[in-house]
CSV table of C-alpha atoms in Angstrom, one decimal:
chain,number,residue,atom,x,y,z
C,399,GLN,CA,-1.7,82.0,2.3
C,400,SER,CA,-0.1,81.8,5.7
C,401,THR,CA,2.0,78.8,6.8
C,402,GLY,CA,-0.7,77.7,9.2
C,403,GLU,CA,-3.3,77.7,6.5
C,404,ARG,CA,-1.1,75.7,4.1
C,405,ALA,CA,-0.5,73.1,6.9
C,406,ARG,CA,-4.2,72.7,7.5
C,407,SER,CA,-4.9,72.3,3.8
C,408,GLN,CA,-2.2,69.6,3.5
C,409,ILE,CA,-3.7,67.7,6.5
C,410,ALA,CA,-7.1,67.9,5.0
C,411,MET,CA,-5.9,66.5,1.7
C,412,ALA,CA,-4.1,63.6,3.4
C,413,THR,CA,-7.2,62.8,5.4
C,414,GLY,CA,-9.2,62.8,2.2
C,415,TYR,CA,-6.8,60.5,0.5
C,416,LYS,CA,-7.0,58.0,3.4
C,417,LYS,CA,-10.8,58.1,3.4
C,418,THR,CA,-10.8,57.5,-0.4
C,419,ARG,CA,-8.4,54.6,0.0
C,420,TRP,CA,-10.5,52.8,2.6
C,421,VAL,CA,-13.6,53.4,0.5
C,422,ILE,CA,-11.9,51.7,-2.5
C,423,VAL,CA,-10.8,48.8,-0.3
C,424,GLY,CA,-14.3,48.4,1.1
C,425,ILE,CA,-15.8,48.3,-2.4
C,426,ALA,CA,-13.3,45.7,-3.5
C,427,VAL,CA,-14.1,43.5,-0.5
C,428,LEU,CA,-17.8,43.7,-1.1
C,429,TYR,CA,-17.3,43.1,-4.8
C,430,GLY,CA,-15.2,40.0,-4.1
C,431,VAL,CA,-17.5,38.6,-1.5
C,432,TYR,CA,-20.9,39.1,-3.1
C,433,TYR,CA,-20.1,38.9,-6.8
C,434,LYS,CA,-21.3,35.6,-8.1
C,435,GLY,CA,-19.4,35.3,-11.3
C,436,ASP,CA,-16.2,33.4,-12.0
C,437,SER,CA,-14.0,36.5,-12.1
C,438,GLY,CA,-14.7,38.0,-8.7
C,439,VAL,CA,-11.7,39.6,-7.0
C,440,PHE,CA,-11.7,37.0,-4.2
C,441,THR,CA,-13.4,34.2,-6.0
C,442,HIS,CA,-11.6,30.9,-5.7
C,443,ARG,CA,-12.8,27.9,-7.6
C,444,ALA,CA,-11.6,25.0,-5.5
C,445,ALA,CA,-10.3,22.0,-7.4
C,446,THR,CA,-12.6,19.0,-7.6
C,447,PRO,CA,-11.2,15.5,-7.6
C,448,VAL,CA,-11.7,14.0,-11.0
C,449,VAL,CA,-11.0,10.7,-12.7
C,450,PRO,CA,-7.8,11.2,-14.9
C,451,PRO,CA,-8.8,11.4,-18.6
C,452,LYS,CA,-7.0,8.2,-19.5
C,453,PHE,CA,-9.3,6.2,-17.1
C,454,MET,CA,-12.5,7.7,-18.5
C,455,GLY,CA,-14.8,4.8,-19.4
C,456,CYS,CA,-13.1,2.5,-16.9
C,457,ASN,CA,-15.8,2.8,-14.2
C,458,ALA,CA,-16.8,-0.1,-12.0
C,459,SER,CA,-15.9,-3.5,-13.4
C,460,ALA,CA,-14.7,-2.0,-16.7
C,461,LEU,CA,-11.4,-1.4,-15.1
C,462,TYR,CA,-10.9,-5.2,-14.8
C,463,LYS,CA,-12.6,-6.4,-18.0
C,464,ASN,CA,-12.1,-3.8,-20.7
C,465,LEU,CA,-8.9,-4.4,-22.6
C,466,THR,CA,-8.0,-0.8,-23.0
C,467,CYS,CA,-8.6,-0.2,-19.3
C,468,THR,CA,-6.5,-3.1,-18.2
C,469,GLN,CA,-3.6,-1.9,-20.4
C,470,THR,CA,-3.9,1.6,-19.0
C,471,CYS,CA,-4.0,0.2,-15.5
C,472,ARG,CA,-0.9,-1.9,-16.2
C,473,ALA,CA,1.0,1.1,-17.6
C,474,GLN,CA,0.3,3.3,-14.5
C,475,ALA,CA,1.2,0.4,-12.1
C,476,ASP,CA,4.4,-0.2,-14.1
C,477,ALA,CA,5.3,3.5,-13.8
C,478,THR,CA,4.9,3.4,-10.0
C,479,GLY,CA,6.9,0.1,-9.5
C,480,TRP,CA,10.5,-0.2,-8.8
C,481,ARG,CA,11.3,-0.4,-12.5
C,482,SER,CA,9.6,-1.0,-15.8
C,483,TYR,CA,8.8,-4.6,-16.6
C,484,GLY,CA,8.1,-6.3,-19.9
C,485,ASP,CA,4.9,-8.1,-20.8
C,486,SER,CA,6.5,-11.5,-20.0
C,487,ILE,CA,6.7,-10.5,-16.3
C,488,LEU,CA,4.0,-7.9,-15.6
C,489,LYS,CA,0.6,-9.2,-16.6
C,490,ARG,CA,-2.6,-7.3,-17.3
C,491,THR,CA,-4.6,-9.2,-14.7
C,492,GLN,CA,-4.7,-7.0,-11.6
C,493,SER,CA,-4.1,-7.9,-8.0
C,494,CYS,CA,-6.9,-6.1,-6.1
C,495,ARG,CA,-6.9,-4.8,-2.5
C,496,GLN,CA,-10.5,-4.6,-1.4
C,497,CYS,CA,-11.6,-3.1,-4.7
C,498,LYS,CA,-15.2,-2.4,-5.6
C,499,HIS,CA,-16.7,-4.6,-8.3
C,500,TRP,CA,-13.9,-7.1,-8.2
C,501,GLN,CA,-15.6,-10.5,-8.9
C,502,ASN,CA,-12.6,-12.7,-9.2
C,503,GLU,CA,-10.6,-14.6,-6.5
C,504,ASP,CA,-7.2,-13.5,-5.2
C,505,THR,CA,-5.0,-13.2,-8.3
C,506,ILE,CA,-1.7,-14.1,-6.6
C,507,PHE,CA,-3.1,-17.2,-4.8
C,508,ASP,CA,-4.9,-18.4,-7.9
C,509,THR,CA,-1.7,-18.1,-9.9
C,510,LEU,CA,0.2,-20.0,-7.2
C,511,LEU,CA,-2.4,-22.8,-7.3
C,512,ARG,CA,-1.8,-23.2,-11.1
C,513,LEU,CA,2.0,-23.1,-10.7
C,514,HIS,CA,1.9,-25.8,-8.0
C,515,ASP,CA,-0.6,-28.0,-9.9
C,516,GLY,CA,0.8,-31.6,-10.1
C,517,GLN,CA,3.4,-31.0,-7.4
C,518,PRO,CA,3.4,-32.8,-4.0
C,519,LEU,CA,1.1,-31.2,-1.4
C,520,ASP,CA,1.2,-33.3,1.7
C,521,SER,CA,2.7,-30.6,4.0
C,522,VAL,CA,2.7,-26.8,3.8
C,523,LEU,CA,4.7,-24.2,5.8
C,524,ASP,CA,3.2,-20.7,6.1
C,525,ALA,CA,6.4,-19.1,7.2
C,526,GLY,CA,4.9,-15.7,8.2
C,527,THR,CA,1.3,-16.5,8.7
C,528,GLY,CA,-1.6,-14.1,8.9
C,529,LYS,CA,-5.4,-14.2,8.5
C,530,THR,CA,-5.4,-13.9,4.7
C,531,SER,CA,-2.7,-16.6,4.0
C,532,LEU,CA,-3.9,-19.1,6.5
C,533,ASP,CA,-7.5,-18.7,5.5
C,534,TRP,CA,-6.5,-19.5,1.9
C,535,ILE,CA,-4.4,-22.5,2.9
C,536,SER,CA,-7.1,-24.0,5.0
C,537,ARG,CA,-10.0,-23.3,2.6
C,538,GLU,CA,-8.5,-23.5,-0.9
C,539,LEU,CA,-5.1,-25.2,-0.8
C,540,ARG,CA,-6.1,-27.8,1.7
C,541,PRO,CA,-2.9,-29.8,2.2
C,542,LYS,CA,-2.9,-32.9,4.4
C,543,ARG,CA,-1.3,-30.9,7.1
C,544,TRP,CA,0.0,-27.3,7.6
C,545,THR,CA,2.2,-25.5,10.0
C,546,ALA,CA,1.8,-21.7,10.4
C,547,VAL,CA,4.6,-19.6,12.1
C,548,THR,CA,4.1,-16.1,13.6
C,549,ALA,CA,6.3,-13.9,15.6
C,550,THR,CA,3.5,-12.2,17.5
C,551,GLU,CA,1.1,-13.5,20.2
C,552,HIS,CA,-1.7,-11.4,18.7
C,553,THR,CA,-1.5,-13.2,15.3
C,554,GLN,CA,-1.2,-16.5,17.1
C,555,GLU,CA,-4.5,-15.8,18.9
C,556,LEU,CA,-6.2,-14.4,15.8
C,557,VAL,CA,-5.6,-17.6,13.7
C,558,SER,CA,-6.4,-19.9,16.6
C,559,ARG,CA,-10.0,-19.0,17.2
C,560,GLY,CA,-13.4,-18.9,15.4
C,561,GLY,CA,-13.5,-20.4,11.9
C,562,PHE,CA,-9.7,-21.1,12.0
C,563,ALA,CA,-10.1,-23.3,15.1
C,564,LYS,CA,-12.9,-25.3,13.4
C,565,ARG,CA,-10.8,-25.9,10.3
C,566,THR,CA,-7.6,-26.8,12.3
C,567,ARG,CA,-7.1,-30.6,12.3
C,568,ASP,CA,-4.9,-32.6,14.7
C,569,ALA,CA,-1.9,-32.5,12.4
C,570,ASP,CA,-2.2,-28.7,11.9
C,571,ARG,CA,-0.5,-26.3,14.2
C,572,VAL,CA,0.3,-22.6,14.8
C,573,VAL,CA,3.8,-22.0,16.1
C,574,LEU,CA,4.9,-18.9,17.9
C,575,GLY,CA,8.5,-18.2,16.9
C,576,ASN,CA,11.1,-16.0,15.1
C,577,TRP,CA,13.2,-17.2,12.2
C,578,ALA,CA,16.2,-15.5,13.8
C,579,ASN,CA,16.1,-18.6,16.0
C,580,LYS,CA,18.2,-21.2,14.1
C,581,SER,CA,16.5,-24.1,15.9
C,582,LEU,CA,12.9,-23.1,14.9
C,583,LEU,CA,11.3,-26.2,13.3
C,584,GLU,CA,14.7,-27.9,13.2
C,585,GLY,CA,14.8,-31.0,11.0
C,586,GLU,CA,11.3,-30.5,9.5
C,587,LYS,CA,10.6,-30.5,5.8
C,588,PHE,CA,7.7,-29.4,3.7
C,589,ASP,CA,6.3,-29.7,0.2
C,590,LEU,CA,5.4,-26.0,-0.1
C,591,VAL,CA,6.9,-23.1,1.8
C,592,LEU,CA,5.0,-19.8,1.5
C,593,LEU,CA,6.5,-16.4,2.2
C,594,ASP,CA,3.5,-14.1,1.9
C,595,HIS,CA,5.0,-10.6,2.2
C,596,LEU,CA,7.3,-12.1,4.9
C,597,ILE,CA,10.5,-10.6,3.5
C,598,GLY,CA,9.1,-7.1,4.0
C,599,SER,CA,7.4,-7.6,7.3
C,600,SER,CA,10.4,-9.5,8.8
C,601,GLU,CA,12.1,-6.1,9.1
C,602,MET,CA,9.9,-5.5,12.2
C,603,TYR,CA,11.0,-8.7,14.0
C,604,TRP,CA,14.4,-9.6,12.5
C,605,PRO,CA,15.9,-6.4,11.1
C,606,HIS,CA,18.3,-6.9,8.2
C,607,GLY,CA,17.9,-10.6,8.4
C,608,GLN,CA,16.2,-11.1,5.0
C,609,GLU,CA,19.1,-12.9,3.3
C,610,GLN,CA,19.5,-15.4,6.2
C,611,LEU,CA,15.7,-15.8,6.3
C,612,VAL,CA,15.5,-17.1,2.7
C,613,GLY,CA,18.5,-19.4,3.2
C,614,ARG,CA,17.1,-20.8,6.4
C,615,LEU,CA,13.7,-21.5,4.8
C,616,ALA,CA,15.4,-23.1,1.8
C,617,THR,CA,16.4,-25.9,4.2
C,618,LYS,CA,12.8,-26.6,5.0
C,619,LEU,CA,12.0,-27.8,1.4
C,620,ASN,CA,11.5,-31.4,0.5
C,621,LYS,CA,13.4,-32.7,-2.5
C,622,ASN,CA,10.5,-31.9,-4.8
C,623,GLY,CA,9.2,-29.0,-2.8
C,624,ARG,CA,8.6,-25.4,-3.9
C,625,MET,CA,9.1,-22.1,-2.3
C,626,TYR,CA,6.7,-19.2,-3.2
C,627,ILE,CA,7.6,-15.6,-2.3
C,628,ILE,CA,5.0,-12.9,-2.5
C,629,GLY,CA,6.0,-9.3,-2.2
C,630,GLN,CA,5.4,-5.7,-3.3
C,631,ASP,CA,7.7,-3.5,-5.2
C,632,PRO,CA,8.6,-0.3,-3.3
C,633,GLU,CA,8.3,2.9,-5.3
C,634,PRO,CA,11.8,4.3,-6.1
C,635,TYR,CA,12.9,7.7,-4.9
C,636,PRO,CA,12.6,9.9,-6.8
C,637,SER,CA,9.5,8.3,-8.3
C,638,ARG,CA,9.3,7.5,-12.0
C,639,PHE,CA,5.7,8.6,-12.0
C,640,GLU,CA,5.0,12.3,-12.4
C,641,ILE,CA,1.5,13.6,-11.4
C,642,PRO,CA,0.2,15.7,-14.3
C,643,GLY,CA,-1.1,19.2,-14.0
C,644,LYS,CA,-0.2,22.1,-11.8
C,645,ALA,CA,1.6,21.3,-8.5
C,646,GLY,CA,-1.1,23.1,-6.5
C,647,TYR,CA,-3.7,20.6,-7.6
C,648,HIS,CA,-1.6,17.4,-7.0
C,649,VAL,CA,-3.3,16.9,-3.6
C,650,TYR,CA,-6.5,16.0,-5.4
C,651,HIS,CA,-4.8,13.3,-7.5
C,652,SER,CA,-5.5,9.7,-6.4
C,653,VAL,CA,-1.8,8.8,-6.6
C,654,HIS,CA,-0.9,11.7,-4.3
C,655,ILE,CA,-3.6,10.5,-1.8
C,656,ALA,CA,-2.2,7.0,-1.8
C,657,ARG,CA,1.4,8.2,-1.2
C,658,SER,CA,0.2,10.5,1.6
C,659,VAL,CA,-1.5,7.6,3.3
C,660,ASP,CA,1.7,5.5,3.2
C,661,LYS,CA,3.8,8.4,4.5
C,662,LEU,CA,1.4,9.1,7.3
C,663,LEU,CA,1.4,5.5,8.4
C,664,GLN,CA,5.2,5.5,8.4
C,665,ALA,CA,5.1,8.6,10.6
C,666,CYS,CA,2.6,7.1,13.0
C,667,VAL,CA,4.7,3.9,13.4
C,668,SER,CA,7.9,5.9,14.0
C,669,HIS,CA,6.3,8.2,16.6
C,670,ALA,CA,4.9,5.2,18.4
C,671,GLY,CA,8.5,3.8,18.7
C,672,HIS,CA,7.8,0.8,16.5
C,673,ARG,CA,9.5,-0.7,13.5
C,674,ALA,CA,7.9,-0.4,10.0
C,675,LYS,CA,8.0,-3.1,7.4
C,676,ARG,CA,10.3,-2.6,4.4
C,677,GLU,CA,9.4,-3.8,1.0
C,678,PHE,CA,12.0,-5.3,-1.3
C,679,PRO,CA,12.1,-5.0,-5.1
C,680,LEU,CA,11.5,-8.0,-7.3
C,681,ASP,CA,15.0,-7.8,-8.6
C,682,TRP,CA,16.4,-8.0,-5.1
C,683,VAL,CA,14.5,-11.3,-4.5
C,684,THR,CA,15.5,-12.9,-7.7
C,685,SER,CA,19.1,-11.9,-7.2
C,686,LEU,CA,19.0,-13.4,-3.7
C,687,ILE,CA,17.7,-16.7,-5.0
C,688,HIS,CA,20.5,-16.8,-7.6
C,689,LYS,CA,23.0,-16.3,-4.8
C,690,THR,CA,21.4,-19.0,-2.6
C,691,PRO,CA,23.2,-22.2,-3.5
C,692,THR,CA,20.4,-24.5,-2.4
C,693,LEU,CA,17.7,-22.7,-4.5
C,694,GLU,CA,17.0,-22.5,-8.2
C,695,LEU,CA,14.7,-19.8,-9.7
C,696,GLU,CA,11.7,-21.3,-11.5
C,697,GLU,CA,9.1,-18.6,-12.2
C,698,VAL,CA,8.8,-14.8,-11.9
C,699,MET,CA,5.4,-13.1,-12.4
C,700,ALA,CA,4.1,-9.6,-11.4
C,701,PHE,CA,0.7,-8.0,-11.4
C,702,PRO,CA,-0.6,-4.4,-11.3
C,703,MET,CA,-2.0,-3.6,-7.9
C,704,VAL,CA,-5.4,-1.8,-7.5
C,705,TRP,CA,-6.1,-0.2,-4.2
C,706,GLY,CA,-9.8,0.2,-3.2
C,707,ALA,CA,-10.9,2.9,-0.7
C,708,LYS,CA,-11.3,0.4,2.1
C,709,SER,CA,-7.7,-0.7,1.8
C,710,LEU,CA,-6.5,2.8,2.3
C,711,HIS,CA,-8.9,3.2,5.3
C,712,VAL,CA,-7.3,0.1,6.8
C,713,LYS,CA,-3.9,1.7,6.7
C,714,LEU,CA,-5.4,4.8,8.4
C,715,ASP,CA,-6.9,2.5,11.0
C,716,MET,CA,-3.5,1.2,11.7
C,717,CYS,CA,-2.1,4.7,12.0
C,718,GLU,CA,-4.9,5.6,14.4
C,719,ALA,CA,-4.2,2.6,16.5
C,720,LYS,CA,-0.5,3.7,16.9
C,721,LEU,CA,-1.7,6.9,18.5
C,722,LYS,CA,-2.7,5.0,21.6
C,723,PHE,CA,0.9,4.4,22.4
C,724,ASN,CA,3.1,6.8,24.4
C,725,ILE,CA,3.6,9.5,21.8
C,726,GLU,CA,4.9,12.7,23.3
C,727,GLY,CA,3.1,15.9,22.6
C,728,VAL,CA,-0.6,16.7,22.6
C,729,HIS,CA,-0.2,19.0,19.6
C,730,LEU,CA,1.6,16.2,17.6
C,731,ILE,CA,-1.1,13.7,18.3
C,732,ASN,CA,-3.9,16.2,17.4
C,733,GLY,CA,-2.0,17.0,14.2
C,734,LEU,CA,-1.8,13.4,13.2
C,735,ARG,CA,-5.5,12.9,14.0
C,736,ASP,CA,-6.4,15.9,11.9
C,737,ARG,CA,-4.3,14.6,9.0
C,738,ILE,CA,-6.0,11.2,9.2
C,739,LYS,CA,-9.4,12.9,9.1
C,740,VAL,CA,-8.4,15.0,6.0
C,741,LEU,CA,-7.1,11.9,4.1
C,742,ARG,CA,-10.3,9.9,5.0
C,743,THR,CA,-12.4,12.7,3.5
C,744,ARG,CA,-10.3,12.9,0.3
C,745,ILE,CA,-10.6,9.1,-0.1
C,746,ASP,CA,-14.3,9.1,0.4
C,747,THR,CA,-14.9,12.0,-2.0
C,748,HIS,CA,-12.6,10.9,-4.8
C,749,PRO,CA,-14.6,9.4,-7.7
C,750,GLN,CA,-11.8,7.0,-8.7
C,751,PHE,CA,-11.8,5.3,-5.2
C,752,GLN,CA,-15.6,5.3,-5.1
C,753,SER,CA,-15.9,3.7,-8.6
C,754,ASN,CA,-13.3,0.9,-8.3
C,755,GLY,CA,-9.7,1.8,-7.2
C,756,LEU,CA,-6.3,3.2,-8.0
C,757,CYS,CA,-3.8,1.3,-10.1
C,758,TYR,CA,-0.7,1.9,-8.1
C,759,GLY,CA,2.4,-0.3,-7.7
C,760,VAL,CA,3.3,-3.9,-8.5
C,761,GLU,CA,2.9,-7.2,-6.5
C,762,TYR,CA,5.0,-10.1,-7.5
C,763,LEU,CA,5.1,-13.9,-7.2
C,764,VAL,CA,8.4,-15.8,-7.3
C,765,ALA,CA,8.7,-19.6,-7.4
C,766,ALA,CA,11.9,-21.4,-6.5
C,767,LYS,CA,12.8,-25.1,-6.1
C,768,PRO,CA,15.7,-27.0,-4.6
C,769,ALA,CA,18.8,-26.7,-6.7
C,770,VAL,CA,19.9,-30.0,-8.3
């Protein structure tokens, strides 16, 4: 066989191999696309959000009423708090954030009412007012007079109209001011001073002023007055709670969704050039009270937090509102919007959020009185 014939033969064989290879690839593609079984070459069984096994049977109001469910909820909330708490501090009764099937009143405020029962209640200072706290003061607490302080004109306007305006008496008032101002409400005293998540939110208006804030508000207490501090434990880094299962499926876990919402909100706030609130642990608050010579610690209580779907959507609404500010980069803005959309879908399709809510984190109530 001549050299030319051998070359032509080798070329023909190579061409045949190539054709055979592409035929095999084509068959594999068709098999993967059209085969309906679970073992198709390209078959991918997407993970479906499910309720964790330990919460099975805790649907709807059972999460709040069934003893096993409340214990399970407490355990998960405890694992996502700053540290683990004993039964004497962390109760089983949950503190719900816009949960489905929650039929009770606000756990923290109800507890505060019981703690303050029998104490003087002529005057109340809502040191960092908002719609929730002032609504409760004017409807449920009903002191003879109240003073509400806010650092923003928006909140001042919000709590000065509609139903608030109708319930505001001559002795009641809303004050626009910042506790960084030493002369704010100078010389005034109150029977009850409320710090409803004020220590964390004060980071937006008086950065790093939390220690001075508590000391300054301690001077506003009457002799037999009480200070009540409401706050939320931050989750430590690294977290003490490990999401079970394969890492690739963690995105479908309700805890991962809640964490993603919080991280996205922080990103939106930062890109908008604003300051974010900063939560402080319960231990930090109690330590500060011990260090404040004019205060004496009286009571410490904590409650498992349950987050309903609506509460997470509210956070995403806040994130969306930040996009209206001067954020540079169209691609960045579009990316944040896409992320918001993805998280909304995950919230709305997750059975745990649709049934009741996610047990995640710890909310606390600290009571203090003037030191003798």
